[in-house]
mmCIF file with all atom_site columns, C-alpha atoms in Angstrom:
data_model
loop_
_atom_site.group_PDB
_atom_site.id
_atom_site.type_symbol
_atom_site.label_atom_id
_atom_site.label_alt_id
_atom_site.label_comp_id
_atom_site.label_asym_id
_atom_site.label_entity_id
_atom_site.label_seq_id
_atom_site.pdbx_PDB_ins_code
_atom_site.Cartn_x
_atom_site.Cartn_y
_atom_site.Cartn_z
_atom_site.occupancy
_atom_site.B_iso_or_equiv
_atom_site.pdbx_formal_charge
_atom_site.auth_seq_id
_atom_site.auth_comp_id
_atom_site.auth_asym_id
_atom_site.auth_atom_id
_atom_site.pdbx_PDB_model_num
ATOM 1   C CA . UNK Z 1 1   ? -9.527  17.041  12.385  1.00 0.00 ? 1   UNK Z CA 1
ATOM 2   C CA . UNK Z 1 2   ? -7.210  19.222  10.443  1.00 0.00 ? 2   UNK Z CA 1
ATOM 3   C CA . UNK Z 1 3   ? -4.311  17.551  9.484   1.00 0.00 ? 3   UNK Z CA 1
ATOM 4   C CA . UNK Z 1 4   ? -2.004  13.846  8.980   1.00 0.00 ? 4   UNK Z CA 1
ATOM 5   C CA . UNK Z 1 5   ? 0.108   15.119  12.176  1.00 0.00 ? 5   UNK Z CA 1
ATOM 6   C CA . UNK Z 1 6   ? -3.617  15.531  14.226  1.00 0.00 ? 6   UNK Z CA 1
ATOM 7   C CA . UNK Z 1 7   ? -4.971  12.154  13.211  1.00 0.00 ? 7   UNK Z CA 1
ATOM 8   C CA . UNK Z 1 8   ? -1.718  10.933  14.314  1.00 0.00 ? 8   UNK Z CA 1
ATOM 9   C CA . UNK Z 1 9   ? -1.145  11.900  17.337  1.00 0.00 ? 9   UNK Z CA 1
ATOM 10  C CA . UNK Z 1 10  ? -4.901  11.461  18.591  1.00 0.00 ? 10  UNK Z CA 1
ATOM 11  C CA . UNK Z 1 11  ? -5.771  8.059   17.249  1.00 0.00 ? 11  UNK Z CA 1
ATOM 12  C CA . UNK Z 1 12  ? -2.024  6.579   16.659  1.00 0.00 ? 12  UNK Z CA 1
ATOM 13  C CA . UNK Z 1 13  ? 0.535   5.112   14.277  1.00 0.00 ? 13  UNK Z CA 1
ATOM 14  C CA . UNK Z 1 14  ? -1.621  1.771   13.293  1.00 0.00 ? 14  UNK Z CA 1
ATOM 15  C CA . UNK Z 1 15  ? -5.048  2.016   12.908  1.00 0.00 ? 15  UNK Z CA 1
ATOM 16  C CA . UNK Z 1 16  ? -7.275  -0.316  11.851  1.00 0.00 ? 16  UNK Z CA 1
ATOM 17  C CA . UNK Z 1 17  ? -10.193 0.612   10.118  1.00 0.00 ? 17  UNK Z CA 1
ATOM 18  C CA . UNK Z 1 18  ? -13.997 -0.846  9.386   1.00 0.00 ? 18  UNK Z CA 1
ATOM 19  C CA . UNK Z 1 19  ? -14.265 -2.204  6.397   1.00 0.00 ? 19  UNK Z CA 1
ATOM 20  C CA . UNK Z 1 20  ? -15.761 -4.977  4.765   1.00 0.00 ? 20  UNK Z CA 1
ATOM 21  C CA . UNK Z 1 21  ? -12.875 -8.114  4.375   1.00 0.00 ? 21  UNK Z CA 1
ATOM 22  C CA . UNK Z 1 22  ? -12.900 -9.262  0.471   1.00 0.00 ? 22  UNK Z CA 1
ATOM 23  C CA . UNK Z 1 23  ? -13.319 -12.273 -0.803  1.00 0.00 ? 23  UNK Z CA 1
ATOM 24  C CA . UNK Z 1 24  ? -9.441  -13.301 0.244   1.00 0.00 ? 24  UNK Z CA 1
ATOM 25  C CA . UNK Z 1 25  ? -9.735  -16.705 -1.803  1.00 0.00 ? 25  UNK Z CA 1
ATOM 26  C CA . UNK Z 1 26  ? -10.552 -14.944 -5.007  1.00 0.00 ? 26  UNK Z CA 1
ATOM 27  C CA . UNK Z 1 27  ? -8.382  -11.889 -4.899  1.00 0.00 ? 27  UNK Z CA 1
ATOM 28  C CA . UNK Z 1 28  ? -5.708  -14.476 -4.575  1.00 0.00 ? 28  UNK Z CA 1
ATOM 29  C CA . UNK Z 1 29  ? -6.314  -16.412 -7.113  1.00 0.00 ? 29  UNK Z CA 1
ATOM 30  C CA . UNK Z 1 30  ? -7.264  -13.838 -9.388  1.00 0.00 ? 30  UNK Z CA 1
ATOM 31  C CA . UNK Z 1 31  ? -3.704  -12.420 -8.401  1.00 0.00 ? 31  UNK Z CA 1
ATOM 32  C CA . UNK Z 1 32  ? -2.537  -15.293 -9.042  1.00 0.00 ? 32  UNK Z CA 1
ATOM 33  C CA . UNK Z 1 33  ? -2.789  -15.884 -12.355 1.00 0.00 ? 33  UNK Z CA 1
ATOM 34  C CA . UNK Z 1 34  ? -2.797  -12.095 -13.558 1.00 0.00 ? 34  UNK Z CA 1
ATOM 35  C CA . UNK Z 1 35  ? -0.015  -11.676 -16.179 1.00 0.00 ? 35  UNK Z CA 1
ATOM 36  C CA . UNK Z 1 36  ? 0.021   -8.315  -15.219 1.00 0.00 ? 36  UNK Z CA 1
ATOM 37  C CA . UNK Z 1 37  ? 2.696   -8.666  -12.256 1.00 0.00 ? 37  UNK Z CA 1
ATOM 38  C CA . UNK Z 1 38  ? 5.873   -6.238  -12.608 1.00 0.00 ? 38  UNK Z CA 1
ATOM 39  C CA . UNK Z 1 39  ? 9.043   -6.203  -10.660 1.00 0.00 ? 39  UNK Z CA 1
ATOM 40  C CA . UNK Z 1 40  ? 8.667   -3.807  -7.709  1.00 0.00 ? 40  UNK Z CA 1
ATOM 41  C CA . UNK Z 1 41  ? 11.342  -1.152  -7.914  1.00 0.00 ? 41  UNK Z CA 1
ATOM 42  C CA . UNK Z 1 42  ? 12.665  -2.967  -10.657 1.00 0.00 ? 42  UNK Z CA 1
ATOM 43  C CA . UNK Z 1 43  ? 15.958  -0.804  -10.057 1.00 0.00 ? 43  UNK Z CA 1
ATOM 44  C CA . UNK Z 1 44  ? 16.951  -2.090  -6.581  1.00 0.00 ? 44  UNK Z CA 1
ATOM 45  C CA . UNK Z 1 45  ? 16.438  -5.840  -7.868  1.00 0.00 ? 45  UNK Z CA 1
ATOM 46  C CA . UNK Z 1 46  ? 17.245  -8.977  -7.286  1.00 0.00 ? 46  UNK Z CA 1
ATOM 47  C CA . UNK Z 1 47  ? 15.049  -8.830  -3.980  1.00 0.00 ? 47  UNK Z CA 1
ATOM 48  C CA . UNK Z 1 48  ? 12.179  -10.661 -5.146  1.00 0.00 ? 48  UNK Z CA 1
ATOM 49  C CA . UNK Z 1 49  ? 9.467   -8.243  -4.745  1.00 0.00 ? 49  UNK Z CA 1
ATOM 50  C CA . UNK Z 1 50  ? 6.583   -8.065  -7.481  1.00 0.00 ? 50  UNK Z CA 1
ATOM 51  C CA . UNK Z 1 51  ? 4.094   -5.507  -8.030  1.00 0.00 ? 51  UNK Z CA 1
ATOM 52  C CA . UNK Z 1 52  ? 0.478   -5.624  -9.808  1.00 0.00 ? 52  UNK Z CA 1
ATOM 53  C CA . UNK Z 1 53  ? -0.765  -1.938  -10.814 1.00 0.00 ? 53  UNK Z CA 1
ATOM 54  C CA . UNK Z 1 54  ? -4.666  -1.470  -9.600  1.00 0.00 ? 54  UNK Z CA 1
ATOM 55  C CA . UNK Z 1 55  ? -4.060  2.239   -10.760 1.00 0.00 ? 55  UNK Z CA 1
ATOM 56  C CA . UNK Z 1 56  ? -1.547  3.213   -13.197 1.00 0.00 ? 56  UNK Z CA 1
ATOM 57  C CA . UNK Z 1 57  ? -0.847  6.563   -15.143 1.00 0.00 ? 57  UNK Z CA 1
ATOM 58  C CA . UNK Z 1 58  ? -2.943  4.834   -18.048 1.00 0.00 ? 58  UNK Z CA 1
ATOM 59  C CA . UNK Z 1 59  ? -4.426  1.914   -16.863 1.00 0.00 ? 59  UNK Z CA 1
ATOM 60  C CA . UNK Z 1 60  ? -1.354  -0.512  -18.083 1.00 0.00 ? 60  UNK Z CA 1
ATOM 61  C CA . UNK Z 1 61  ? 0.741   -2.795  -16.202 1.00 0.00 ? 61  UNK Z CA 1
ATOM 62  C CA . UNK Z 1 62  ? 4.122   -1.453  -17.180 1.00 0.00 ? 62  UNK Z CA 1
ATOM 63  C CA . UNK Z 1 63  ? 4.952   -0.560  -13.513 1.00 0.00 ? 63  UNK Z CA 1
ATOM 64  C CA . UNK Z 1 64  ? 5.985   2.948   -14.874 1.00 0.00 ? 64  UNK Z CA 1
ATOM 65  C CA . UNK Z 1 65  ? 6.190   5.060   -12.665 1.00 0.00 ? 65  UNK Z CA 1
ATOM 66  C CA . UNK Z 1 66  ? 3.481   3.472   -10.375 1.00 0.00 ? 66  UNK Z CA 1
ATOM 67  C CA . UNK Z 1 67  ? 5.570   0.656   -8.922  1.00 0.00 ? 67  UNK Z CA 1
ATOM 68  C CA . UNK Z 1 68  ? 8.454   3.474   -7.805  1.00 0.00 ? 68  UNK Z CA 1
ATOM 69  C CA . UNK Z 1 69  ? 9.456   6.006   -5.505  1.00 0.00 ? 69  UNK Z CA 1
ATOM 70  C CA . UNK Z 1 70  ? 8.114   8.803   -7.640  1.00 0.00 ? 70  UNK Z CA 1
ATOM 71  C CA . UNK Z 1 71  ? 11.224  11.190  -5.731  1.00 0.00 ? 71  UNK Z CA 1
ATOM 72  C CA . UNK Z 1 72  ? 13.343  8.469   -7.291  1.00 0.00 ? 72  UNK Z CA 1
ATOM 73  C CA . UNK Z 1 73  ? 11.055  8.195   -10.718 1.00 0.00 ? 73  UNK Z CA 1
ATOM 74  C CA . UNK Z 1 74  ? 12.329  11.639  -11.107 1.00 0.00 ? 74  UNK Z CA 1
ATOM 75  C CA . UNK Z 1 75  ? 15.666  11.147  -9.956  1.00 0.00 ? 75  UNK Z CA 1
ATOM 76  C CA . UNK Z 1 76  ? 16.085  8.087   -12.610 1.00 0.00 ? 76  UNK Z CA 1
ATOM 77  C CA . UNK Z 1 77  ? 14.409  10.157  -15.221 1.00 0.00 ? 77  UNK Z CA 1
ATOM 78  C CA . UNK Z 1 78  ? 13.914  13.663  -14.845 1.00 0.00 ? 78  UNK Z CA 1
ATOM 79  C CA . UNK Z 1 79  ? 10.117  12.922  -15.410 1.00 0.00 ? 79  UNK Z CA 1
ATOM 80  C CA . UNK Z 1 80  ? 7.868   14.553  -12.583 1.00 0.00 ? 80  UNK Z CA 1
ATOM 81  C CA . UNK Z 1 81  ? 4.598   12.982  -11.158 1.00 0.00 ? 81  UNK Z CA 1
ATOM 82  C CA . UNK Z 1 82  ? 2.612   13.287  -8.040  1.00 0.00 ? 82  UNK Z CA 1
ATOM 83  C CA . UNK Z 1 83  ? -0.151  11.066  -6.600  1.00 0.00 ? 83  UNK Z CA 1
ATOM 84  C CA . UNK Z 1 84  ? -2.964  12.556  -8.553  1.00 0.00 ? 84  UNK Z CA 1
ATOM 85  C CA . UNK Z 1 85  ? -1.552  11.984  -11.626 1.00 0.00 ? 85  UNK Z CA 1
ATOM 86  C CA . UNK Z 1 86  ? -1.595  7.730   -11.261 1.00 0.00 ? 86  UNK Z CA 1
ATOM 87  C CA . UNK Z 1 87  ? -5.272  7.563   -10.707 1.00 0.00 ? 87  UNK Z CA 1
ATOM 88  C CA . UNK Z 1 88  ? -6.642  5.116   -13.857 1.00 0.00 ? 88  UNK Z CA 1
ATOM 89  C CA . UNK Z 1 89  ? -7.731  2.101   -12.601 1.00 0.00 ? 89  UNK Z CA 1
ATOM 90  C CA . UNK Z 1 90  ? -6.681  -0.752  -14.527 1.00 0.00 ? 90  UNK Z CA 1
ATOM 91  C CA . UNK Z 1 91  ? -8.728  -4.047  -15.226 1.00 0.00 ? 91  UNK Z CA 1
ATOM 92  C CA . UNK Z 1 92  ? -7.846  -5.894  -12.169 1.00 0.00 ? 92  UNK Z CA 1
ATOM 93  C CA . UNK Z 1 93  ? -10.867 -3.865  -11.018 1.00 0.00 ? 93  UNK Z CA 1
ATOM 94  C CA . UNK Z 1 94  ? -13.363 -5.139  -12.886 1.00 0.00 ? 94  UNK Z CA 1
ATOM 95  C CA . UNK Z 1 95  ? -11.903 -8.995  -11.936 1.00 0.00 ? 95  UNK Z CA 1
ATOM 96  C CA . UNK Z 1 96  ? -12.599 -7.831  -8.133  1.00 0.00 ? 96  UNK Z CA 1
ATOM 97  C CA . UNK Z 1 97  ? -15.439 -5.819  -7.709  1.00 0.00 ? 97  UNK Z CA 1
ATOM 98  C CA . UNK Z 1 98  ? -14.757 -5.617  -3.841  1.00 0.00 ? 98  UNK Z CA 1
ATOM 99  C CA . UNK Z 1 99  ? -11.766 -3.578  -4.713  1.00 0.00 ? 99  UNK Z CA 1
ATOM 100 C CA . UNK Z 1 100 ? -13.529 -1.384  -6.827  1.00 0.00 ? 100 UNK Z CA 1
ATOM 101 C CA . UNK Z 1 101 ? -15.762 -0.298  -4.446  1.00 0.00 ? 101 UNK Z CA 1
ATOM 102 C CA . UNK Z 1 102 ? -13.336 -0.149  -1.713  1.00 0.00 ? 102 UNK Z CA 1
ATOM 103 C CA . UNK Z 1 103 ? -11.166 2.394   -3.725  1.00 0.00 ? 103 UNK Z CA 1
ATOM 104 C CA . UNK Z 1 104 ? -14.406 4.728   -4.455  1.00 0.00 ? 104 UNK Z CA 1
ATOM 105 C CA . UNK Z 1 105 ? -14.382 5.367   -0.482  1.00 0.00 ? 105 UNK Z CA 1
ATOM 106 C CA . UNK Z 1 106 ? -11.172 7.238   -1.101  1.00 0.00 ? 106 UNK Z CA 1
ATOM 107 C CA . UNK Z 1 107 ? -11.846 9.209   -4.095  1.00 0.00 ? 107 UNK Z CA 1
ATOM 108 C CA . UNK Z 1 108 ? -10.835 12.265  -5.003  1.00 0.00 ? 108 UNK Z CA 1
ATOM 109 C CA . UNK Z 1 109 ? -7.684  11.314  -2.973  1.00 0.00 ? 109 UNK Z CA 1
ATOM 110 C CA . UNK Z 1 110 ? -6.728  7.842   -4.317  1.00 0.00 ? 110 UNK Z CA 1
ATOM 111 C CA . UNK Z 1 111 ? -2.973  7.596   -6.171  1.00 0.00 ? 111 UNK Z CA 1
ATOM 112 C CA . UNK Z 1 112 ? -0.908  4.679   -6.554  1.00 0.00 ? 112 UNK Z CA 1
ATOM 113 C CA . UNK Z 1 113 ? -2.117  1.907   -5.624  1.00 0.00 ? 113 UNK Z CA 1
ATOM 114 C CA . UNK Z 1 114 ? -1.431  -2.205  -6.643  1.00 0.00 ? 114 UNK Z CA 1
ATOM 115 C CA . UNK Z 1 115 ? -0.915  -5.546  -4.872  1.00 0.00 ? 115 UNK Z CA 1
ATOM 116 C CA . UNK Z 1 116 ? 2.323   -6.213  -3.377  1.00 0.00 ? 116 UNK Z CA 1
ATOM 117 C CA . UNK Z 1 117 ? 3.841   -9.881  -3.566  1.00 0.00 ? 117 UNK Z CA 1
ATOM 118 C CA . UNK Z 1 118 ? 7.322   -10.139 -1.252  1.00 0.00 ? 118 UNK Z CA 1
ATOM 119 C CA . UNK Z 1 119 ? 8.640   -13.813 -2.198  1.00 0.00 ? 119 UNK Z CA 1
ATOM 120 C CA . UNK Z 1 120 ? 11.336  -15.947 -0.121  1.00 0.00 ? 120 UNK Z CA 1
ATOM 121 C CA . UNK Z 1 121 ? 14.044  -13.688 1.120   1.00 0.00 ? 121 UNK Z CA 1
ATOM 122 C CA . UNK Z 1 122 ? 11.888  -10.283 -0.181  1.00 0.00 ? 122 UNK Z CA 1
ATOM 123 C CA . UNK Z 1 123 ? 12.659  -7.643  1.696   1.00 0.00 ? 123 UNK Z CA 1
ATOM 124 C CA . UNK Z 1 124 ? 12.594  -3.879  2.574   1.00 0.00 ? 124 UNK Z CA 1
ATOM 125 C CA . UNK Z 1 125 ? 15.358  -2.339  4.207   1.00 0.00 ? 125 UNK Z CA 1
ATOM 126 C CA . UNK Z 1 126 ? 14.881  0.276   6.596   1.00 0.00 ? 126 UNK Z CA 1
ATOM 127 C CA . UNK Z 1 127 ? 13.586  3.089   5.435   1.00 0.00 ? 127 UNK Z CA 1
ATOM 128 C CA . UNK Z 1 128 ? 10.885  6.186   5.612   1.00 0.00 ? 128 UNK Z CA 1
ATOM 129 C CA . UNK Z 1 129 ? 8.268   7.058   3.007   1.00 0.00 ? 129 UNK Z CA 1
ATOM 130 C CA . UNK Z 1 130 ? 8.556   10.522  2.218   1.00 0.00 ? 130 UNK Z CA 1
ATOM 131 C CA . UNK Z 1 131 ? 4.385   11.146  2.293   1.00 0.00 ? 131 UNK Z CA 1
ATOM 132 C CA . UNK Z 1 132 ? 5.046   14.002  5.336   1.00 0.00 ? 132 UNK Z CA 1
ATOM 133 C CA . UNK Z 1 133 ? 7.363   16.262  2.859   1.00 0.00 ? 133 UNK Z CA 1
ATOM 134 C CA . UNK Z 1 134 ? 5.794   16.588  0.206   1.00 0.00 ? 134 UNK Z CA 1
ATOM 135 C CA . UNK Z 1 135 ? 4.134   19.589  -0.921  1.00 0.00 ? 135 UNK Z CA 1
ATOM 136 C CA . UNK Z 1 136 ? 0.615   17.265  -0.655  1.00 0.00 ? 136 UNK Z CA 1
ATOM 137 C CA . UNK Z 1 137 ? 1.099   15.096  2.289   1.00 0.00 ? 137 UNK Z CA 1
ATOM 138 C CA . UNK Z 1 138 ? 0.481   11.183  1.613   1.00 0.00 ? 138 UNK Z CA 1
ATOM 139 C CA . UNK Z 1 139 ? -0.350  8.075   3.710   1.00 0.00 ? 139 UNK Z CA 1
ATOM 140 C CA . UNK Z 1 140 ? -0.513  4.527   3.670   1.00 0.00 ? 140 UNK Z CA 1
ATOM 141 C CA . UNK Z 1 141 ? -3.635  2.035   3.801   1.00 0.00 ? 141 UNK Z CA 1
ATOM 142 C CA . UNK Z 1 142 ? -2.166  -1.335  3.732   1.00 0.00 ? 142 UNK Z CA 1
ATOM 143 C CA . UNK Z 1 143 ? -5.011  -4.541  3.653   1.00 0.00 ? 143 UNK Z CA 1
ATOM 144 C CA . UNK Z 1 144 ? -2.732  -8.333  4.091   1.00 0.00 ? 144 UNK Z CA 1
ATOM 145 C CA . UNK Z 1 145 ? -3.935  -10.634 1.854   1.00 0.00 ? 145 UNK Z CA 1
ATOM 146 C CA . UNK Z 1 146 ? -2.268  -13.826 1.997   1.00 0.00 ? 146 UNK Z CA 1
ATOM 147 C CA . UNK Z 1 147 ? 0.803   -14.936 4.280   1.00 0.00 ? 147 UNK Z CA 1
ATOM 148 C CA . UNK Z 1 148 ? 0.766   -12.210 6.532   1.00 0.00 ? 148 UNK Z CA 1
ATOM 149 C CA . UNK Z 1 149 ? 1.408   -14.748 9.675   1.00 0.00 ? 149 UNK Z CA 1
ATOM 150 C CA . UNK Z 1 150 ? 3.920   -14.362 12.180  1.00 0.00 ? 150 UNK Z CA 1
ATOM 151 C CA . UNK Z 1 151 ? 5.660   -17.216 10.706  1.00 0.00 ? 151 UNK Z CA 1
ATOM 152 C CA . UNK Z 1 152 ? 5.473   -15.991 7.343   1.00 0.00 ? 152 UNK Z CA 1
ATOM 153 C CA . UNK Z 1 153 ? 6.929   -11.953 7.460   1.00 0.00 ? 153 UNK Z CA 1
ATOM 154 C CA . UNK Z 1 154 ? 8.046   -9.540  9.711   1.00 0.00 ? 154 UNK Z CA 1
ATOM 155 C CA . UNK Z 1 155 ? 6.499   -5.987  9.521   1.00 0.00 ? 155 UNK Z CA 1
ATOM 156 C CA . UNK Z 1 156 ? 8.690   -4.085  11.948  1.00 0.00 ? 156 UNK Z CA 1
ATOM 157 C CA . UNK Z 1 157 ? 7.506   -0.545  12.639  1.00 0.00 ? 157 UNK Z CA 1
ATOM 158 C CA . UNK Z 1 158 ? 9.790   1.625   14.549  1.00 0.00 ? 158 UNK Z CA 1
ATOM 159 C CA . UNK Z 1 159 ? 11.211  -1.070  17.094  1.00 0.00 ? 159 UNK Z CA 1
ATOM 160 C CA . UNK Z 1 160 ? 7.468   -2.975  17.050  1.00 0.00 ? 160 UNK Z CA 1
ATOM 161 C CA . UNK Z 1 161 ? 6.768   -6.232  15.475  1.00 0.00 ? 161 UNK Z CA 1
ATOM 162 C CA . UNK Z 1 162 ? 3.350   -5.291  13.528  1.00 0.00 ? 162 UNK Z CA 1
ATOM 163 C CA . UNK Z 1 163 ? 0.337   -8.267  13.975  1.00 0.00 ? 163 UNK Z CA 1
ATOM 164 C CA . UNK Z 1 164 ? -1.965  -7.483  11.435  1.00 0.00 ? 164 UNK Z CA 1
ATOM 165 C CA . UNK Z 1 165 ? -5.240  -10.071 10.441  1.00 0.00 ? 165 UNK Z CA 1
ATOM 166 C CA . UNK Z 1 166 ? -6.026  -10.969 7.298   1.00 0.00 ? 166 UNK Z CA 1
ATOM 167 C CA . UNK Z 1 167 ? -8.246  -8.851  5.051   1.00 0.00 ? 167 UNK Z CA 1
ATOM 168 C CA . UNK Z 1 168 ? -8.651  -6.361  7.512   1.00 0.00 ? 168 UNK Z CA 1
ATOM 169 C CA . UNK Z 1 169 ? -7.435  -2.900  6.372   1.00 0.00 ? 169 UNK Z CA 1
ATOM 170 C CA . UNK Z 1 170 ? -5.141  -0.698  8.233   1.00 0.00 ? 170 UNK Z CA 1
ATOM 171 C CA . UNK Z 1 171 ? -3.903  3.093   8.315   1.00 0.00 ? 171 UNK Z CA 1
ATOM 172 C CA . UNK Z 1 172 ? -0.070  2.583   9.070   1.00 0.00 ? 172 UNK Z CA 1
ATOM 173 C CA . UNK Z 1 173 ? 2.230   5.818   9.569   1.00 0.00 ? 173 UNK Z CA 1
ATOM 174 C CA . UNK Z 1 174 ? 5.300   4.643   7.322   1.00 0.00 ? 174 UNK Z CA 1
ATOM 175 C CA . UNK Z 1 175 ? 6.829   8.074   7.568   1.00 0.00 ? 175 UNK Z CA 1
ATOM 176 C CA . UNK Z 1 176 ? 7.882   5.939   10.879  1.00 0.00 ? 176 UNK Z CA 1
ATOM 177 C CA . UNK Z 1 177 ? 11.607  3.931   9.899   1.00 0.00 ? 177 UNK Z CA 1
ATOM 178 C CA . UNK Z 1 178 ? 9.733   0.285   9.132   1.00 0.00 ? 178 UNK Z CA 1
ATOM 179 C CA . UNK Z 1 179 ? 11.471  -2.498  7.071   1.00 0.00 ? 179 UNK Z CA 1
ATOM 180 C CA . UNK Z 1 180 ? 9.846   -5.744  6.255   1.00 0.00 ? 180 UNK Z CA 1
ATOM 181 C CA . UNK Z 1 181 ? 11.487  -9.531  5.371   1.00 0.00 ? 181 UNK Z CA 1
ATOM 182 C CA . UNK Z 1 182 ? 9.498   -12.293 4.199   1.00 0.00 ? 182 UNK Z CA 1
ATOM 183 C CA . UNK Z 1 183 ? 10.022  -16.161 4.740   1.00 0.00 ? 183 UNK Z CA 1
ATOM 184 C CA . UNK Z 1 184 ? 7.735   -17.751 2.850   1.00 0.00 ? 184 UNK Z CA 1
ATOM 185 C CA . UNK Z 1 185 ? 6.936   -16.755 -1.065  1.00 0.00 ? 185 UNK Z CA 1
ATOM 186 C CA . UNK Z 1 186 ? 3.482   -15.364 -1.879  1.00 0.00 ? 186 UNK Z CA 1
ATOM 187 C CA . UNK Z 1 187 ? 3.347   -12.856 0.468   1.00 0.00 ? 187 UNK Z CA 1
ATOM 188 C CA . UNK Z 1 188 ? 0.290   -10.910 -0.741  1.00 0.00 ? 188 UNK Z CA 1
ATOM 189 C CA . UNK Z 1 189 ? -0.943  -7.350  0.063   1.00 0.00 ? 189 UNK Z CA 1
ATOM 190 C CA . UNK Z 1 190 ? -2.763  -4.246  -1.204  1.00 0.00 ? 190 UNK Z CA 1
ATOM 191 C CA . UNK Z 1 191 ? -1.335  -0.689  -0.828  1.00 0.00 ? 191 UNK Z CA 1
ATOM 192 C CA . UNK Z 1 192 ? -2.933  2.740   -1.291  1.00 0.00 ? 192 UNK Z CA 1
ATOM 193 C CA . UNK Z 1 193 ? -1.311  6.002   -1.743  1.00 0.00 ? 193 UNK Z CA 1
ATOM 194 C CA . UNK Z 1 194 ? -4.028  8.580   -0.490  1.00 0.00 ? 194 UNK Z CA 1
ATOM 195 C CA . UNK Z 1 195 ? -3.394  12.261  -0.340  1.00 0.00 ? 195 UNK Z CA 1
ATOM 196 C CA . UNK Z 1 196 ? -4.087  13.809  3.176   1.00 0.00 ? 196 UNK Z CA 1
ATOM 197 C CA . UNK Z 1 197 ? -6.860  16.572  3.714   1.00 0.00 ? 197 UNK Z CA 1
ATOM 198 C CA . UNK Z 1 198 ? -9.421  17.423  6.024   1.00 0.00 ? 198 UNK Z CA 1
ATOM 199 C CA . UNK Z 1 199 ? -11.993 15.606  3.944   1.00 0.00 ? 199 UNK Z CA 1
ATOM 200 C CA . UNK Z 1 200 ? -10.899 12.205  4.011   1.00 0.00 ? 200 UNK Z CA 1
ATOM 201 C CA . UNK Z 1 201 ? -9.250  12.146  7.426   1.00 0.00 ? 201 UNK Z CA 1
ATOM 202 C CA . UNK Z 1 202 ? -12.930 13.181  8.640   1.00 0.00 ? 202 UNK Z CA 1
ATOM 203 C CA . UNK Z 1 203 ? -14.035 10.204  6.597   1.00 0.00 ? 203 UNK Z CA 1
ATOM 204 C CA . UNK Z 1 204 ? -11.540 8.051   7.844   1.00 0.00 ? 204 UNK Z CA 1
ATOM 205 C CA . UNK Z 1 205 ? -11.890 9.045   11.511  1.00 0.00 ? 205 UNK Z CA 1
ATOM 206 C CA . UNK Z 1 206 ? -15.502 7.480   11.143  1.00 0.00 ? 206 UNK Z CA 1
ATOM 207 C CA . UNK Z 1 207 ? -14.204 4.379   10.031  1.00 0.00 ? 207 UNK Z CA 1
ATOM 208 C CA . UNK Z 1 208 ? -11.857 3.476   13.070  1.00 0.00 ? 208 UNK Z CA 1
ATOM 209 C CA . UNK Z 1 209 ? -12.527 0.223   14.764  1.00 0.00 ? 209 UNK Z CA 1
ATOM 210 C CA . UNK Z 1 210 ? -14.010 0.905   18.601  1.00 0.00 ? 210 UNK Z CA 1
ATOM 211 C CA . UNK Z 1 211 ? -11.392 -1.173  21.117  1.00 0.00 ? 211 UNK Z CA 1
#
């Protein structure tokens, strides 16, 4: 395995991978009542979409810049940061030790990374990530927590409807055009920023679920 493009095209565009589910009930209720929770892309609001930093430039909740586009962070600011710089992990950690040890698999790669909350009428537009043009290629790990049902959002990728379970976690290619729309508030998921190299793709290769 050499590159993003390889595991791609051999293994696909969603892959789900083996790992142990969390504790759903208590990551959402420790999610819940976290104060920490931050207006995701606060620029682009009102579109009711929340963010709650599990990594963060200094282990804070401001949301700055780990809850943005960093391309648009430094269009907005003319402050420059890549993945490896938004790598502290802040407290909700230690309130979820499942999530701490889940995030060790991908270390030294990990970058941003925090909990995702789309409420009623949250949505994302069409649109690419911009992981593939980058000078360090990124992807996506995406694990639903809470109204993820087929009744409560819409995940479409390319012209697919995405099905994706509950606590299990997922490799998704969002350098694919994807938008999502959600119905029902509380929409709850965790997203990880990983840098791509031969290391953790081999890693991640192991961890694919046999059909």
């Amino acid at each position: 395995m050499a590159s993003l493009t390889d595991f791609i095209v051999n293994w696909g565009e969603v892959v789900e991978l083996d790992f142990p589910k969390m504790d759903l009930n208590k990551v959402k209720d420790v999610c819940g009542k976290h104060p920490g929770w931050k207006e995701y892309q606060a620029h682009k609001q009102p579109n009711n979409r929340y963010g709650l930093s599990v990594t963060s430039l200094d282990g804070g909740y401001s949301g700055e810049p780990d809850l943005y586009s960093l391309r648009e962070w430094h269009r907005m600011t003319g402050d420059s940061y890549t993945e490896g710089d938004i790598t502290t992990r802040t407290n909700i950690c230690a309130l979820i030790p499942e999530l701490d040890e889940f995030l060790n698999f991908w270390e030294p790669n990990l970058g941003r990374t925090h909990f995702l909350r789309l409420d009623q009428g949250g949505f994302f537009p069409p649109h690419r990530d911009n992981g593939a043009i980058v000078a360090v290629p990124t992807f996506r790990i995406l694990v639903p927590i809470y109204n993820f049902g087929i009744n409560d959002i819409k995940w479409i990728h390319e012209e697919r409807v995405l099905n994706l379970d509950l606590g299990a976690t997922y490799f998704i290619n969002t350098s694919r055009l994807h938008s999502l729309f959600s119905f029902v508030n509380n929409c709850l998921m965790l997203v990880l920023n990983v840098n791509a190299d031969e290391h953790i793709l081999n890693k991640m290769v192991k961890k694919i679920v046999a059909i």
